[in-house]
CSV table of C-alpha atoms in Angstrom, one decimal:
chain,number,residue,atom,x,y,z
A,187,MET,CA,-15.6,-38.8,-27.9
A,188,GLY,CA,-12.7,-39.8,-30.0
A,189,VAL,CA,-11.1,-39.4,-33.4
A,190,ALA,CA,-12.2,-41.5,-36.4
A,191,ARG,CA,-9.8,-41.9,-39.2
A,192,GLY,CA,-10.3,-43.4,-42.6
A,193,GLY,CA,-9.8,-42.9,-46.3
A,194,ALA,CA,-11.2,-39.3,-46.2
A,195,PRO,CA,-9.5,-37.6,-43.2
A,196,ARG,CA,-11.1,-34.3,-43.9
A,197,ALA,CA,-14.6,-35.7,-44.2
A,198,ARG,CA,-17.4,-34.4,-42.0
A,199,PHE,CA,-20.4,-36.5,-40.9
A,200,GLY,CA,-24.0,-35.5,-40.9
A,201,ILE,CA,-26.2,-38.0,-39.1
A,202,TYR,CA,-30.0,-38.1,-39.6
A,203,LYS,CA,-32.3,-40.2,-37.5
A,204,ALA,CA,-34.9,-42.1,-39.4
A,205,CYS,CA,-35.3,-45.4,-37.5
A,206,TRP,CA,-36.7,-46.2,-34.1
A,207,VAL,CA,-36.8,-49.4,-32.0
A,208,GLY,CA,-40.2,-51.0,-32.5
A,209,ALA,CA,-41.2,-48.7,-35.3
A,210,GLY,CA,-38.5,-49.6,-37.8
A,211,CYS,CA,-37.6,-47.2,-40.5
A,212,PRO,CA,-40.8,-45.7,-42.0
A,213,ASP,CA,-40.5,-44.5,-45.6
A,214,ALA,CA,-41.7,-41.0,-44.6
A,215,ALA,CA,-38.9,-40.6,-42.0
A,216,VAL,CA,-36.2,-41.9,-44.5
A,217,LEU,CA,-37.5,-39.6,-47.2
A,218,ALA,CA,-37.4,-36.6,-44.8
A,219,ALA,CA,-33.8,-37.5,-43.8
A,220,ILE,CA,-32.7,-37.8,-47.4
A,221,ASP,CA,-34.4,-34.4,-48.2
A,222,ASP,CA,-32.5,-32.8,-45.3
A,223,ALA,CA,-29.2,-34.4,-46.5
A,224,ILE,CA,-29.7,-33.0,-50.0
A,225,TYR,CA,-30.5,-29.6,-48.6
A,226,ASP,CA,-27.4,-29.7,-46.4
A,227,GLY,CA,-25.2,-30.5,-49.5
A,228,VAL,CA,-23.8,-33.9,-48.6
A,229,ASP,CA,-21.7,-35.8,-51.1
A,230,VAL,CA,-22.4,-39.3,-50.0
A,231,LEU,CA,-25.5,-40.9,-48.4
A,232,SER,CA,-24.7,-44.1,-46.5
A,233,LEU,CA,-28.0,-45.8,-45.4
A,234,SER,CA,-27.4,-48.8,-43.1
A,235,ILE,CA,-30.8,-50.1,-43.9
A,236,ALA,CA,-31.0,-53.7,-45.0
A,237,GLY,CA,-33.7,-56.2,-45.7
A,238,VAL,CA,-35.8,-53.6,-47.5
A,239,GLY,CA,-35.7,-55.2,-51.0
A,240,HIS,CA,-37.3,-52.2,-52.8
A,241,GLU,CA,-36.3,-48.7,-53.8
A,242,LEU,CA,-36.6,-46.4,-50.9
A,243,PRO,CA,-38.3,-43.1,-51.9
A,244,GLY,CA,-35.8,-40.3,-52.4
A,245,THR,CA,-32.7,-42.4,-53.4
A,246,LEU,CA,-33.1,-41.8,-57.1
A,247,HIS,CA,-33.8,-38.1,-56.4
A,248,ALA,CA,-30.5,-37.9,-54.4
A,249,VAL,CA,-28.5,-39.6,-57.2
A,250,GLN,CA,-30.0,-37.2,-59.7
A,251,ARG,CA,-28.6,-34.4,-57.5
A,252,GLY,CA,-25.0,-35.9,-57.8
A,253,ILE,CA,-25.1,-37.7,-54.4
A,254,SER,CA,-23.6,-41.2,-54.2
A,255,VAL,CA,-26.1,-43.5,-52.3
A,256,VAL,CA,-24.8,-46.6,-50.5
A,257,PHE,CA,-26.9,-49.3,-49.0
A,258,GLY,CA,-26.1,-52.5,-47.0
A,259,GLY,CA,-26.8,-55.7,-48.8
A,260,GLY,CA,-28.7,-57.3,-46.0
A,261,ASN,CA,-27.9,-60.1,-43.4
A,262,ASP,CA,-29.8,-63.0,-44.9
A,263,GLY,CA,-27.0,-64.9,-46.7
A,264,PRO,CA,-25.0,-66.9,-47.5
A,265,VAL,CA,-27.6,-68.5,-49.7
A,266,PRO,CA,-28.9,-67.5,-53.2
A,267,GLN,CA,-31.3,-64.6,-53.8
A,268,THR,CA,-30.8,-62.9,-50.4
A,269,ILE,CA,-29.2,-59.6,-51.3
A,270,SER,CA,-31.5,-56.7,-50.8
A,271,ASN,CA,-31.2,-53.0,-52.0
A,272,ALA,CA,-30.1,-54.0,-55.5
A,273,VAL,CA,-31.6,-51.1,-57.5
A,274,PRO,CA,-29.2,-50.1,-60.2
A,275,TRP,CA,-28.6,-46.4,-59.1
A,276,VAL,CA,-27.2,-47.2,-55.6
A,277,THR,CA,-24.1,-49.0,-54.5
A,278,THR,CA,-24.9,-52.1,-52.4
A,279,VAL,CA,-22.1,-53.3,-50.1
A,280,ALA,CA,-21.8,-56.4,-47.9
A,281,ALA,CA,-19.2,-57.9,-45.7
A,282,SER,CA,-18.3,-61.5,-46.1
A,283,THR,CA,-16.3,-62.1,-42.9
A,284,ILE,CA,-15.5,-60.6,-39.6
A,285,ASP,CA,-12.0,-59.9,-38.4
A,286,ARG,CA,-12.0,-62.2,-35.5
A,287,SER,CA,-12.8,-65.8,-34.6
A,288,PHE,CA,-13.8,-67.6,-31.4
A,289,PRO,CA,-12.1,-71.0,-31.6
A,290,THR,CA,-13.1,-73.9,-29.4
A,291,LEU,CA,-11.2,-77.2,-29.2
A,292,ILE,CA,-13.4,-80.3,-29.1
A,293,SER,CA,-11.5,-83.5,-27.9
A,294,LEU,CA,-13.1,-86.8,-28.9
A,295,GLY,CA,-12.8,-90.1,-27.1
A,296,ASN,CA,-10.5,-91.4,-29.9
A,297,LYS,CA,-8.0,-88.6,-29.1
A,298,GLU,CA,-9.0,-86.7,-32.3
A,299,LYS,CA,-9.4,-83.0,-31.8
A,300,LEU,CA,-11.7,-80.7,-33.8
A,301,VAL,CA,-11.7,-76.9,-33.9
A,302,GLY,CA,-14.9,-75.0,-34.2
A,303,GLN,CA,-16.3,-71.7,-33.1
A,304,SER,CA,-17.9,-70.9,-29.7
A,305,ILE,CA,-20.3,-68.3,-28.6
A,306,ASN,CA,-20.1,-69.1,-24.9
A,307,TYR,CA,-17.3,-70.2,-22.6
A,308,ASN,CA,-17.9,-71.8,-19.2
A,309,ALA,CA,-14.8,-72.5,-17.2
A,310,ALA,CA,-16.6,-75.1,-15.1
A,311,MET,CA,-17.1,-77.2,-18.3
A,312,ASN,CA,-13.4,-76.9,-19.3
A,313,ASN,CA,-12.1,-80.0,-17.7
A,314,SER,CA,-10.4,-83.2,-18.7
A,315,GLY,CA,-13.5,-85.2,-18.3
A,316,PHE,CA,-15.8,-86.1,-21.2
A,317,GLN,CA,-19.5,-85.1,-21.6
A,318,ASP,CA,-22.0,-87.6,-22.9
A,319,LEU,CA,-22.7,-86.8,-26.5
A,320,VAL,CA,-26.1,-87.4,-28.1
A,321,TYR,CA,-27.0,-87.1,-31.8
A,322,ALA,CA,-30.3,-85.3,-32.4
A,323,GLY,CA,-30.6,-84.8,-36.2
A,324,SER,CA,-31.2,-81.2,-37.0
A,325,CYS,CA,-32.2,-80.3,-33.4
A,326,ASP,CA,-35.9,-80.2,-34.2
A,327,ALA,CA,-38.3,-80.9,-31.3
A,328,GLU,CA,-39.2,-84.3,-32.6
A,329,SER,CA,-35.5,-85.5,-32.8
A,330,LEU,CA,-34.8,-84.1,-29.4
A,331,ALA,CA,-37.8,-85.8,-27.9
A,332,LEU,CA,-36.5,-89.2,-29.2
A,333,SER,CA,-33.2,-88.8,-27.3
A,334,ASN,CA,-32.5,-88.2,-23.7
A,335,VAL,CA,-30.6,-85.0,-23.9
A,336,THR,CA,-30.9,-83.7,-20.4
A,337,GLY,CA,-27.5,-82.7,-19.0
A,338,LYS,CA,-25.7,-83.9,-22.2
A,339,THR,CA,-24.0,-82.3,-25.2
A,340,VAL,CA,-26.1,-82.5,-28.3
A,341,LEU,CA,-24.7,-82.9,-31.8
A,342,CYS,CA,-26.9,-81.5,-34.6
A,343,TYR,CA,-26.4,-81.0,-38.3
A,344,ALA,CA,-27.7,-77.9,-40.1
A,345,PRO,CA,-30.8,-78.7,-42.2
A,346,ALA,CA,-30.4,-78.7,-46.0
A,347,GLN,CA,-30.1,-75.0,-47.0
A,348,THR,CA,-32.6,-73.4,-49.4
A,349,ALA,CA,-33.1,-69.8,-50.4
A,350,THR,CA,-36.0,-69.7,-47.8
A,351,THR,CA,-34.0,-71.1,-44.9
A,352,PRO,CA,-30.9,-68.9,-44.3
A,353,PRO,CA,-28.2,-70.4,-42.1
A,354,ARG,CA,-28.6,-67.6,-39.6
A,355,GLN,CA,-32.1,-68.9,-38.7
A,356,ALA,CA,-31.0,-72.5,-38.1
A,357,LEU,CA,-28.4,-71.9,-35.4
A,358,PRO,CA,-30.6,-69.8,-33.0
A,359,LEU,CA,-33.5,-72.3,-33.5
A,360,ALA,CA,-31.1,-75.2,-32.6
A,361,ILE,CA,-29.9,-73.3,-29.5
A,362,LYS,CA,-33.4,-72.6,-28.3
A,363,SER,CA,-34.6,-76.1,-28.9
A,364,THR,CA,-31.7,-77.7,-27.0
A,365,VAL,CA,-31.9,-75.3,-24.1
A,366,GLU,CA,-35.6,-76.0,-23.7
A,367,ALA,CA,-34.9,-79.8,-23.9
A,368,GLY,CA,-32.4,-79.5,-21.0
A,369,ALA,CA,-29.2,-80.1,-22.9
A,370,LYS,CA,-25.9,-78.9,-21.3
A,371,GLY,CA,-24.2,-78.0,-24.6
A,372,LEU,CA,-24.6,-78.0,-28.4
A,373,ILE,CA,-22.2,-78.8,-31.2
A,374,PHE,CA,-23.8,-77.5,-34.4
A,375,ALA,CA,-22.2,-78.9,-37.6
A,376,GLN,CA,-22.7,-77.3,-40.9
A,377,TYR,CA,-21.1,-76.2,-44.2
A,378,THR,CA,-18.6,-73.4,-43.9
A,379,ALA,CA,-20.3,-70.2,-42.8
A,380,ASN,CA,-20.0,-67.7,-40.0
A,381,ASN,CA,-23.2,-67.5,-38.0
A,382,LEU,CA,-21.8,-65.9,-34.8
A,383,ASP,CA,-22.1,-62.3,-36.0
A,384,HIS,CA,-25.9,-62.7,-36.3
A,385,LEU,CA,-26.5,-63.6,-32.7
């Protein structure tokens, strides 16, 4: 237990469980939680439910009772048409960045140094020697099969982004493919985005 402070220091929290691992957030459970919150006289409903894309039952009813309803905008960006919970009577919020970074320095053979982000650090690999670098397209199985990537560091480029291929899907797929192919490391190049908070 601790003390949480924010913009409303005298605020009190009421927490209603409506989601379960493996079962998701059934509409009936969410509706029951909203009804309980209305009965308890809350002023604000903050529903951290994203990826729904349709009006959850009860939210309009809560707004009609003078309760502000706030939803998360989802985790499918940053590409067009990926915001969820955009019905006009709720406030939809999203974060664009995280307040930390995980920088990694990549030293090339020509003495050029590049700074990227890292999700894993292995002290045994942090030495003055160079690792073999292999280019493998977008890290798909076919590109990896055409190159001998075993024990090497693989350079891949993110595939062309479309509204149906969010960047957060490309990085985990590239990691999975390179690990299965026996690569020792992965450099994943893409346009500016922060994918690490999705892993």
